[in-house]
PDB file of C-alpha atoms in Angstrom:
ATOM      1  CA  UNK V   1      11.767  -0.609  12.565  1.00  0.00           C
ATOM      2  CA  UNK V   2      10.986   2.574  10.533  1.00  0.00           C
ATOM      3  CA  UNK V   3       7.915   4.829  12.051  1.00  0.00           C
ATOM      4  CA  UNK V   4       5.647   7.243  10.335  1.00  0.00           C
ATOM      5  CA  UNK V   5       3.849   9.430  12.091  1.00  0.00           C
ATOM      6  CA  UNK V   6       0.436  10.767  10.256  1.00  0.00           C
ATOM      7  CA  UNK V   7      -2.000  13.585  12.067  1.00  0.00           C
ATOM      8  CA  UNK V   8      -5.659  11.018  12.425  1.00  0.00           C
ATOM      9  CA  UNK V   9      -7.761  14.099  10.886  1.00  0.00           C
ATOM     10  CA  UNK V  10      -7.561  17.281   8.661  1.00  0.00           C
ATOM     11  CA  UNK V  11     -10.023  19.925   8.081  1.00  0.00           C
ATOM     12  CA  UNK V  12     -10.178  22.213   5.415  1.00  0.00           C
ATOM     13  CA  UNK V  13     -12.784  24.096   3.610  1.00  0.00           C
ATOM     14  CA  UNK V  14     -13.793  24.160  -0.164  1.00  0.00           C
ATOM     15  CA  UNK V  15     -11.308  26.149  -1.930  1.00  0.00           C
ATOM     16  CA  UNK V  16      -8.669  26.263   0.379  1.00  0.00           C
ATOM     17  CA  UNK V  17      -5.452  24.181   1.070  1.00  0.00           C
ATOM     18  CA  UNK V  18      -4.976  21.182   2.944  1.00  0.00           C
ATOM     19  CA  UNK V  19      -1.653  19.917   4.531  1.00  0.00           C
ATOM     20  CA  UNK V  20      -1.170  16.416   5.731  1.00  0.00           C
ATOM     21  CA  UNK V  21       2.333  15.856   7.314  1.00  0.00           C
ATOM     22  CA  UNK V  22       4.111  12.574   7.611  1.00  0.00           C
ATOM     23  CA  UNK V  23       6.782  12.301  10.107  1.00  0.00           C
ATOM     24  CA  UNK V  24      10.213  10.010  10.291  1.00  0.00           C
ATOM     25  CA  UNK V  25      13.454  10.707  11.464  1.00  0.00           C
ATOM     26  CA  UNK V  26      15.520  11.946   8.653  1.00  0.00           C
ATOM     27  CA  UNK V  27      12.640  11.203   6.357  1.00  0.00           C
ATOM     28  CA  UNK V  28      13.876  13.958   4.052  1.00  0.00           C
ATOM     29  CA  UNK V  29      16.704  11.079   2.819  1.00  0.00           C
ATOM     30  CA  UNK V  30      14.326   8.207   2.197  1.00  0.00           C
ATOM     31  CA  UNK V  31      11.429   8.608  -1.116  1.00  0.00           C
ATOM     32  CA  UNK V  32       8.003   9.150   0.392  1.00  0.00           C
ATOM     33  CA  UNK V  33       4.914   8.118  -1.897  1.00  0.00           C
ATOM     34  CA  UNK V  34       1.117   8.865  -1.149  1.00  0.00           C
ATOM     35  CA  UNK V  35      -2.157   7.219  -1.264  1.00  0.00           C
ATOM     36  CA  UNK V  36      -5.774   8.542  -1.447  1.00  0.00           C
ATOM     37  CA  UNK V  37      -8.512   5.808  -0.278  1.00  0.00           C
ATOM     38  CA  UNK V  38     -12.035   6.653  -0.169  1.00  0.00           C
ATOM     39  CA  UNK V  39     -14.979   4.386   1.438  1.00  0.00           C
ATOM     40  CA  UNK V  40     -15.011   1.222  -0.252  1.00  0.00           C
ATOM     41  CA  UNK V  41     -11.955   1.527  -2.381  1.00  0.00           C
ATOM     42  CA  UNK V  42      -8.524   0.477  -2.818  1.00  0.00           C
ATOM     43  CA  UNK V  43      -6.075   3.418  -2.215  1.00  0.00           C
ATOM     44  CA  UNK V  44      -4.756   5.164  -5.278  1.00  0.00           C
ATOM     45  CA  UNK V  45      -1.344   7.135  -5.721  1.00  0.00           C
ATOM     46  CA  UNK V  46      -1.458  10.278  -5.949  1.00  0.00           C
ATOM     47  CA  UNK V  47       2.375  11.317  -5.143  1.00  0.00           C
ATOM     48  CA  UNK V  48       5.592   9.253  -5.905  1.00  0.00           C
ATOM     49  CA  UNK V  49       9.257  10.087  -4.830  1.00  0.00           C
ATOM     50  CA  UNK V  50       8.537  12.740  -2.813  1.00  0.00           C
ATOM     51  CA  UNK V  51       6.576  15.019  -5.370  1.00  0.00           C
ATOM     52  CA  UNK V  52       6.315  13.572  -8.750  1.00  0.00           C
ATOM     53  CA  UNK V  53       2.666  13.017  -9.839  1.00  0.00           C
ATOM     54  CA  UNK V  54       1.413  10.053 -11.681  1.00  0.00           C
ATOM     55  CA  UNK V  55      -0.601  10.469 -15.042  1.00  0.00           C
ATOM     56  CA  UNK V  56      -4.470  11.287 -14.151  1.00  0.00           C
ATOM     57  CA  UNK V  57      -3.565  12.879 -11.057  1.00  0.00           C
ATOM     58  CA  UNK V  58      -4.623  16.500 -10.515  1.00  0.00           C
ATOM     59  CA  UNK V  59      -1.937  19.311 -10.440  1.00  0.00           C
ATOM     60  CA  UNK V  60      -3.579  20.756  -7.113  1.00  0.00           C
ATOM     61  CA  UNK V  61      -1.870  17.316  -5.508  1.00  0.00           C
ATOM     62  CA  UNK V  62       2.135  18.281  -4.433  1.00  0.00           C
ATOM     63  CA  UNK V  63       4.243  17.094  -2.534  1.00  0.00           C
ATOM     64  CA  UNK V  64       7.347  17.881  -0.421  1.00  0.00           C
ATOM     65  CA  UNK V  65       9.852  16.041   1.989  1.00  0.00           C
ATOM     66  CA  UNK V  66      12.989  17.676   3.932  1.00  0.00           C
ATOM     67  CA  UNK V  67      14.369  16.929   7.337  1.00  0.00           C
ATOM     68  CA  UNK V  68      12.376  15.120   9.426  1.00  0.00           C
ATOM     69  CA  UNK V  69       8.953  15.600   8.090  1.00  0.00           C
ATOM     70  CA  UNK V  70       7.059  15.148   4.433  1.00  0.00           C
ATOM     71  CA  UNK V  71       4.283  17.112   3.717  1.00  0.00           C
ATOM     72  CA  UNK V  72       1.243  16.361   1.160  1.00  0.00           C
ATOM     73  CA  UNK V  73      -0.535  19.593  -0.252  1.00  0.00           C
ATOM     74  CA  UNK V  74      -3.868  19.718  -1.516  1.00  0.00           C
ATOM     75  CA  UNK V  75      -4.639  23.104  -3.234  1.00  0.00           C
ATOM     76  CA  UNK V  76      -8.299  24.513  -4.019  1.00  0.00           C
ATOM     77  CA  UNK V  77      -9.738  21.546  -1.731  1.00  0.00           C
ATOM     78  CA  UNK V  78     -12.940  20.224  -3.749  1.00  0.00           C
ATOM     79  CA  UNK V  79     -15.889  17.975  -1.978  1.00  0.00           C
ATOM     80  CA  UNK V  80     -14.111  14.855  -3.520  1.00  0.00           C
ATOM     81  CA  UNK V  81     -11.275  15.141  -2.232  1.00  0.00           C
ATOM     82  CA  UNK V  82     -12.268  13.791   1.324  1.00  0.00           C
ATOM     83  CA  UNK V  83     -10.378  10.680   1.940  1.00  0.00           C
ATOM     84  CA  UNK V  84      -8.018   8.894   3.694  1.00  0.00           C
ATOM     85  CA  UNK V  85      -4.104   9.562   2.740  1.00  0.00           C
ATOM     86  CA  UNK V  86      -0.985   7.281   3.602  1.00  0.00           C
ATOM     87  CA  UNK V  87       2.581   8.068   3.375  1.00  0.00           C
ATOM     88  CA  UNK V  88       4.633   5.281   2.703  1.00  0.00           C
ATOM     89  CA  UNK V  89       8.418   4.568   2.336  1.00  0.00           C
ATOM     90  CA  UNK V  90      10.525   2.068   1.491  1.00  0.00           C
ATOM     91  CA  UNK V  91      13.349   0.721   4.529  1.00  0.00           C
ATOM     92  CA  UNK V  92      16.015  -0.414   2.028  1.00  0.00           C
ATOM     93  CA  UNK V  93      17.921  -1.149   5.494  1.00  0.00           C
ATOM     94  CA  UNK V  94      15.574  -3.852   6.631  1.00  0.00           C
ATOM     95  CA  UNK V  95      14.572  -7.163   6.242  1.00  0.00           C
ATOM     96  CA  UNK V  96      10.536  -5.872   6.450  1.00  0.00           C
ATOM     97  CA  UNK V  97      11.011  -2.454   4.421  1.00  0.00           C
ATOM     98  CA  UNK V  98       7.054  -1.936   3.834  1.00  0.00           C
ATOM     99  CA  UNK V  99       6.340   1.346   6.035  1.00  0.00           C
ATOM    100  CA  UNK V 100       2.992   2.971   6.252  1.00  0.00           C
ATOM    101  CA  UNK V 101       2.241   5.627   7.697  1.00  0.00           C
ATOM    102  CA  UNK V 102      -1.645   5.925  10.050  1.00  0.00           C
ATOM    103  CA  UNK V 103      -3.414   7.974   7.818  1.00  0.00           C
ATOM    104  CA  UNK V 104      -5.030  10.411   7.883  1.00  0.00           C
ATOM    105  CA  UNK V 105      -8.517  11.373   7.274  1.00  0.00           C
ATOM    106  CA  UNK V 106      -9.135  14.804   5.416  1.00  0.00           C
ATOM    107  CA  UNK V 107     -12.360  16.524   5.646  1.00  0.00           C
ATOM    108  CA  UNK V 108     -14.102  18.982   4.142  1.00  0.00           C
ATOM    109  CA  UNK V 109     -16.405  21.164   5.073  1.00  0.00           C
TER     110      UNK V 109
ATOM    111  CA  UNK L   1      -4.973  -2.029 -19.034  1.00  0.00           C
ATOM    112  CA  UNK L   2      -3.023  -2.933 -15.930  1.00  0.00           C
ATOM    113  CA  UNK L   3      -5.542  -4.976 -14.240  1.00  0.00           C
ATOM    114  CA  UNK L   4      -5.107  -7.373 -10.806  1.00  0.00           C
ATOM    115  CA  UNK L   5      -7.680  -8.975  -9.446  1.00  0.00           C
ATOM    116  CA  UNK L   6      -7.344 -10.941  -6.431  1.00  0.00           C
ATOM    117  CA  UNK L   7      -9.741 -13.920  -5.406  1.00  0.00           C
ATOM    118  CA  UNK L   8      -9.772 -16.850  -1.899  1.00  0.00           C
ATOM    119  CA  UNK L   9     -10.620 -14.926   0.800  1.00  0.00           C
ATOM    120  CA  UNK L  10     -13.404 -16.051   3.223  1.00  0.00           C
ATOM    121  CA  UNK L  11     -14.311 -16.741   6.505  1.00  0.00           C
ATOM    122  CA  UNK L  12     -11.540 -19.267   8.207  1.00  0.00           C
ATOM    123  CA  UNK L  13     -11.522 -20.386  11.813  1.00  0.00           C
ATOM    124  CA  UNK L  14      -8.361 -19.491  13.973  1.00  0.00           C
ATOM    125  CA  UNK L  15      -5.365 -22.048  13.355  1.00  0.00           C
ATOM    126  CA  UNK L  16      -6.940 -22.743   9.489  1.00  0.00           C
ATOM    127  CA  UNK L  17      -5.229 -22.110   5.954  1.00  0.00           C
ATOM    128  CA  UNK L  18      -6.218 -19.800   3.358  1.00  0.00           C
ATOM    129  CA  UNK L  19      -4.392 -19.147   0.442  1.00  0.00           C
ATOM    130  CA  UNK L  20      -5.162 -16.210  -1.776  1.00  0.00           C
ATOM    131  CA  UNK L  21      -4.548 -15.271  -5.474  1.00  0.00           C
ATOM    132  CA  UNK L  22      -3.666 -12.601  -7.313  1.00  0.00           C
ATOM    133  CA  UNK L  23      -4.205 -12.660 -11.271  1.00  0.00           C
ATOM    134  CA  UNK L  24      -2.418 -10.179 -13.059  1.00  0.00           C
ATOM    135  CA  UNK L  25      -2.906  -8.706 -16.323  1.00  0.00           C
ATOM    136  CA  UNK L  26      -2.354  -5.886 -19.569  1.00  0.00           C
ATOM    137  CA  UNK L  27       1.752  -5.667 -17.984  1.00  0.00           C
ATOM    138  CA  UNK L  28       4.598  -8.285 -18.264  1.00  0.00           C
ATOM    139  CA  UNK L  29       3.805  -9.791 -15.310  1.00  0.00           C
ATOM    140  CA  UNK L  30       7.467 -10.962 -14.841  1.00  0.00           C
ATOM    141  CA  UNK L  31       9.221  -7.774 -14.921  1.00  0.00           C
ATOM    142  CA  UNK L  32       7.790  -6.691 -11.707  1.00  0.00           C
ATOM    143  CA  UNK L  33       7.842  -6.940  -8.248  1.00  0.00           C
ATOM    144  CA  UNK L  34       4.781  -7.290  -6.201  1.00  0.00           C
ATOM    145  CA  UNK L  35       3.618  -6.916  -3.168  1.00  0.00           C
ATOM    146  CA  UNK L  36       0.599  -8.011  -0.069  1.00  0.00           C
ATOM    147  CA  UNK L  37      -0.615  -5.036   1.505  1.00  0.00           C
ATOM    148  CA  UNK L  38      -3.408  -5.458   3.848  1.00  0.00           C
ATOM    149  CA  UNK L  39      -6.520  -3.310   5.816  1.00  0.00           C
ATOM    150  CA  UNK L  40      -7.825  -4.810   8.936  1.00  0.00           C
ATOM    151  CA  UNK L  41     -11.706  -3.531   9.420  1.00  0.00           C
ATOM    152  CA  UNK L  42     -11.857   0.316  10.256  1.00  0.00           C
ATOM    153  CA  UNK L  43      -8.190   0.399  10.409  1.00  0.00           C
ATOM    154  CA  UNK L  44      -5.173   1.665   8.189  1.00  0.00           C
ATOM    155  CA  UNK L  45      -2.986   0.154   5.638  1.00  0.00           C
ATOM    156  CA  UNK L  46      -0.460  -2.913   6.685  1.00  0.00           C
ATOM    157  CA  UNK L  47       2.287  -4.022   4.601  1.00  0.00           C
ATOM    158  CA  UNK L  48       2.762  -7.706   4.465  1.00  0.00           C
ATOM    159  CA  UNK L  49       4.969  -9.094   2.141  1.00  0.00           C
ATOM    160  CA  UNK L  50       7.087  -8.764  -1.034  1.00  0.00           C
ATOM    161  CA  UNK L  51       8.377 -10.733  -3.851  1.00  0.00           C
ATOM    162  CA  UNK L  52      11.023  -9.743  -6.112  1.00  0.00           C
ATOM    163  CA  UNK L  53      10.272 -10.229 -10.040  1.00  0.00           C
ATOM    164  CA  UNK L  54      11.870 -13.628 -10.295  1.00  0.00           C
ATOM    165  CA  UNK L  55      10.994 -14.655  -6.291  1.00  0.00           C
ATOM    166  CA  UNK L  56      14.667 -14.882  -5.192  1.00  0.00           C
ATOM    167  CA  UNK L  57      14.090 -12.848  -2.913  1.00  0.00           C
ATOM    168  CA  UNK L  58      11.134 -12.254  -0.344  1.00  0.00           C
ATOM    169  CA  UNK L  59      10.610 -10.005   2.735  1.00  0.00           C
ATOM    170  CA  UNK L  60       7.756  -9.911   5.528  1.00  0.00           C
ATOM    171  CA  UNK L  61       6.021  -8.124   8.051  1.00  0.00           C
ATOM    172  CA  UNK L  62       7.310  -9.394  11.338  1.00  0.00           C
ATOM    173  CA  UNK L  63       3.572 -10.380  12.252  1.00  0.00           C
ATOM    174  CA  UNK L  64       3.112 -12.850   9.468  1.00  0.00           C
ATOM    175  CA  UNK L  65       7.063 -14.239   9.054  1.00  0.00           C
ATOM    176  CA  UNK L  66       7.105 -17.794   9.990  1.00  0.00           C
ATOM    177  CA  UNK L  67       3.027 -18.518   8.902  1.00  0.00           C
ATOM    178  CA  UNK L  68       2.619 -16.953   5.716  1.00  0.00           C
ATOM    179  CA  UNK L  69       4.732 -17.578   2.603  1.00  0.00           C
ATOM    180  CA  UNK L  70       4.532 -15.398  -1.071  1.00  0.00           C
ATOM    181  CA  UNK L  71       5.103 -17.218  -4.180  1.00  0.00           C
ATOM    182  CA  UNK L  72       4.162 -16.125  -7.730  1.00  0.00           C
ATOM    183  CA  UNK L  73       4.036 -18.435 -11.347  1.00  0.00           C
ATOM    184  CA  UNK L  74       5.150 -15.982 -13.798  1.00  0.00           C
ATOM    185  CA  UNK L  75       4.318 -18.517 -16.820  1.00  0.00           C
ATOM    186  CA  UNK L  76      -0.004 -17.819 -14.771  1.00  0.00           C
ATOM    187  CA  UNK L  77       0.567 -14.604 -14.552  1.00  0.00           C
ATOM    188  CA  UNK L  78      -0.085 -15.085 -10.709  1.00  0.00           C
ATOM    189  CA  UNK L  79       0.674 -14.228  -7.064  1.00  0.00           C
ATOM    190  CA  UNK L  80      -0.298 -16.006  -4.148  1.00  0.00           C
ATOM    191  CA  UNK L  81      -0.458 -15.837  -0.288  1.00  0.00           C
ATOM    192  CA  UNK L  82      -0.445 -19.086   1.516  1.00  0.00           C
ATOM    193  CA  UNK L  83      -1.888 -18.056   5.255  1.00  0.00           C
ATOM    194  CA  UNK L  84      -1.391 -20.783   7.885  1.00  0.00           C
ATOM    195  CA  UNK L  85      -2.109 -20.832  11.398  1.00  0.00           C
ATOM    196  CA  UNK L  86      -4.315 -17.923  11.185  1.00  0.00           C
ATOM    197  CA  UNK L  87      -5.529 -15.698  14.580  1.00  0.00           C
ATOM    198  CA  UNK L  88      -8.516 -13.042  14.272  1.00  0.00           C
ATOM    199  CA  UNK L  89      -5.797 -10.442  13.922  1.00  0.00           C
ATOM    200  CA  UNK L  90      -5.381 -11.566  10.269  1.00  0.00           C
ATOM    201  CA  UNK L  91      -9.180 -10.476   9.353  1.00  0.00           C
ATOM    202  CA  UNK L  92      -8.531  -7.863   6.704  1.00  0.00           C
ATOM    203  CA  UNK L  93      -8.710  -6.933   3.459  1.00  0.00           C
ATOM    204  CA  UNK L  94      -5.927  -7.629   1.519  1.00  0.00           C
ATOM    205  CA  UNK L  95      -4.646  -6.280  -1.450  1.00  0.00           C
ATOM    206  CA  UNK L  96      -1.781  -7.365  -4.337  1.00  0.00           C
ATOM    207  CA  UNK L  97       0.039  -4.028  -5.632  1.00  0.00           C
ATOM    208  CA  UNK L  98       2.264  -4.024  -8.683  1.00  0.00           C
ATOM    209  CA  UNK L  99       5.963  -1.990  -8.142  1.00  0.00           C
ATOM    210  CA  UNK L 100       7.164  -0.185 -10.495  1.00  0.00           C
ATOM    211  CA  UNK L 101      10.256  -1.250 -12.424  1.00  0.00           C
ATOM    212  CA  UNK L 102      12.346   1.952 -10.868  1.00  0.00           C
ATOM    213  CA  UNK L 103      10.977   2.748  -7.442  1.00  0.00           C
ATOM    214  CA  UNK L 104       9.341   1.236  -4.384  1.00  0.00           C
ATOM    215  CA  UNK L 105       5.718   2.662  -4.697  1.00  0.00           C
ATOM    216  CA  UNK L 106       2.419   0.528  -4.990  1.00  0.00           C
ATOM    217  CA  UNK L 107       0.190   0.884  -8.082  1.00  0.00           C
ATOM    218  CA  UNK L 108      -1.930  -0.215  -9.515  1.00  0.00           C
ATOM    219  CA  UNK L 109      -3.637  -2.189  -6.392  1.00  0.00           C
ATOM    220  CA  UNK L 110      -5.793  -4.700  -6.791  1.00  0.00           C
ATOM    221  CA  UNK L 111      -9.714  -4.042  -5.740  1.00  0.00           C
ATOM    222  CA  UNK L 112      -8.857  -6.459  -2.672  1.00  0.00           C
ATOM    223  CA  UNK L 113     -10.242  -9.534  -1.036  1.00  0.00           C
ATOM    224  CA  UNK L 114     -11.628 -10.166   2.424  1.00  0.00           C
ATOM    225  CA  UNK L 115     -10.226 -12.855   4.838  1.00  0.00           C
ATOM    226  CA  UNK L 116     -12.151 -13.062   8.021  1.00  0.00           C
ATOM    227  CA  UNK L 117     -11.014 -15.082  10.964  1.00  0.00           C
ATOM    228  CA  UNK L 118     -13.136 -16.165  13.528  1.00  0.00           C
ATOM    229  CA  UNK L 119     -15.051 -19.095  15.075  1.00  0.00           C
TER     230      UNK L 119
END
């Protein structure tokens, strides 16, 4: 089955740029999505097909996806944005195609 | 609003049933597909099981196939996870998410509901 392989932490400080990488082999052909979950919640998306943002969603969230690694980017970090973020894709060539990745906890200092 | 709000969980004993709901609302609930997602305690997120807009068709996560079965009444508004022959490894959270109608994403989620396993 389909792997995803998440770093377990990022740091970054207020005002600067986070990057949380999601690995797969040949991920770059499949559409990655992200999540955001903090404490206590259920995860929101933040990042569809790759890079696509859903209404409500800040512009500082991107997102990019080539080869064998996607990569979530957080510009001008702010306080709130410490979470946990999932990758997830879909395995259209199996018969249990829900794929998450670890996660990955972001923190800011 | 797109609303789903998922209710049944509690505490079970190994080899016990639980099934959980999932009421949907503010969307044509029988345009989409859904989907189980769960969170064990502390850990990360688990997919568990889909079901296409009219429930022809169904997939699962190899560690529920064969003791938990999706199902959904589109005239309730409502999707449901029968859990049999549960094991401790099942205690999580779990939630319902909505598909889209183009794509294989998750949202909205529902706020979740805990099953706990244990004797």
């Amino acid at each position: 089955s389909y792997v995803l392989t998440q770093p377990p932490s990022v740091s970054v400080a207020p005002g600067q740029t986070a990057r949380i990488t999601c690995g797969g082999n040949n991920i770059g052909s499949k559409s990655v999505h992200w999540y955001q979950q903090k404490p206590g919640q259920a995860p929101v998306l933040v990042v569809y097909d790759d890079s696509d943002r859903p209404s409500g969603i800040p512009e500082r969230f991107s997102g990019s996806n080539s080869g064998n690694t996607a990569t979530l980017t957080i510009s001008r970090v702010e306080a709130g944005d410490e979470a946990d973020y999932y990758c997830q894709v879909w395995d259209s060539s199996s018969d249990h195609p829900g794929v998450f990745g670890g996660g990955t906890k972001l923190t800011v200092l | 609003e797109v609303q789903l709000v998922e209710s049944g969980g509690g505490l079970v004993q190994p080899g016990g049933s639980l099934r959980l709901s999932c009421a949907a609302s503010g969307f044509t609930f029988s345009s989409y597909e859904m989907n189980w997602v769960r969170q064990a305690p502390g850990k990360g997120l688990e997919w568990v099981s889909y079901i296409s807009s009219s429930g022809s068709t169904i997939y699962y996560a190899d560690s529920v196939k064969g003791r938990f079965t999706i199902s959904r009444d589109n005239a309730k508004n409502s999707l449901y996870l029968q859990m049999n022959s549960l094991r401790a490894e099942d205690t999580a959270v779990y939630y319902c998410a909505r598909e889209p109608q183009r794509g294989n994403w998750f949202d909205p989620w529902g706020q979740g509901t805990l099953v706990t396993v244990s004797s």
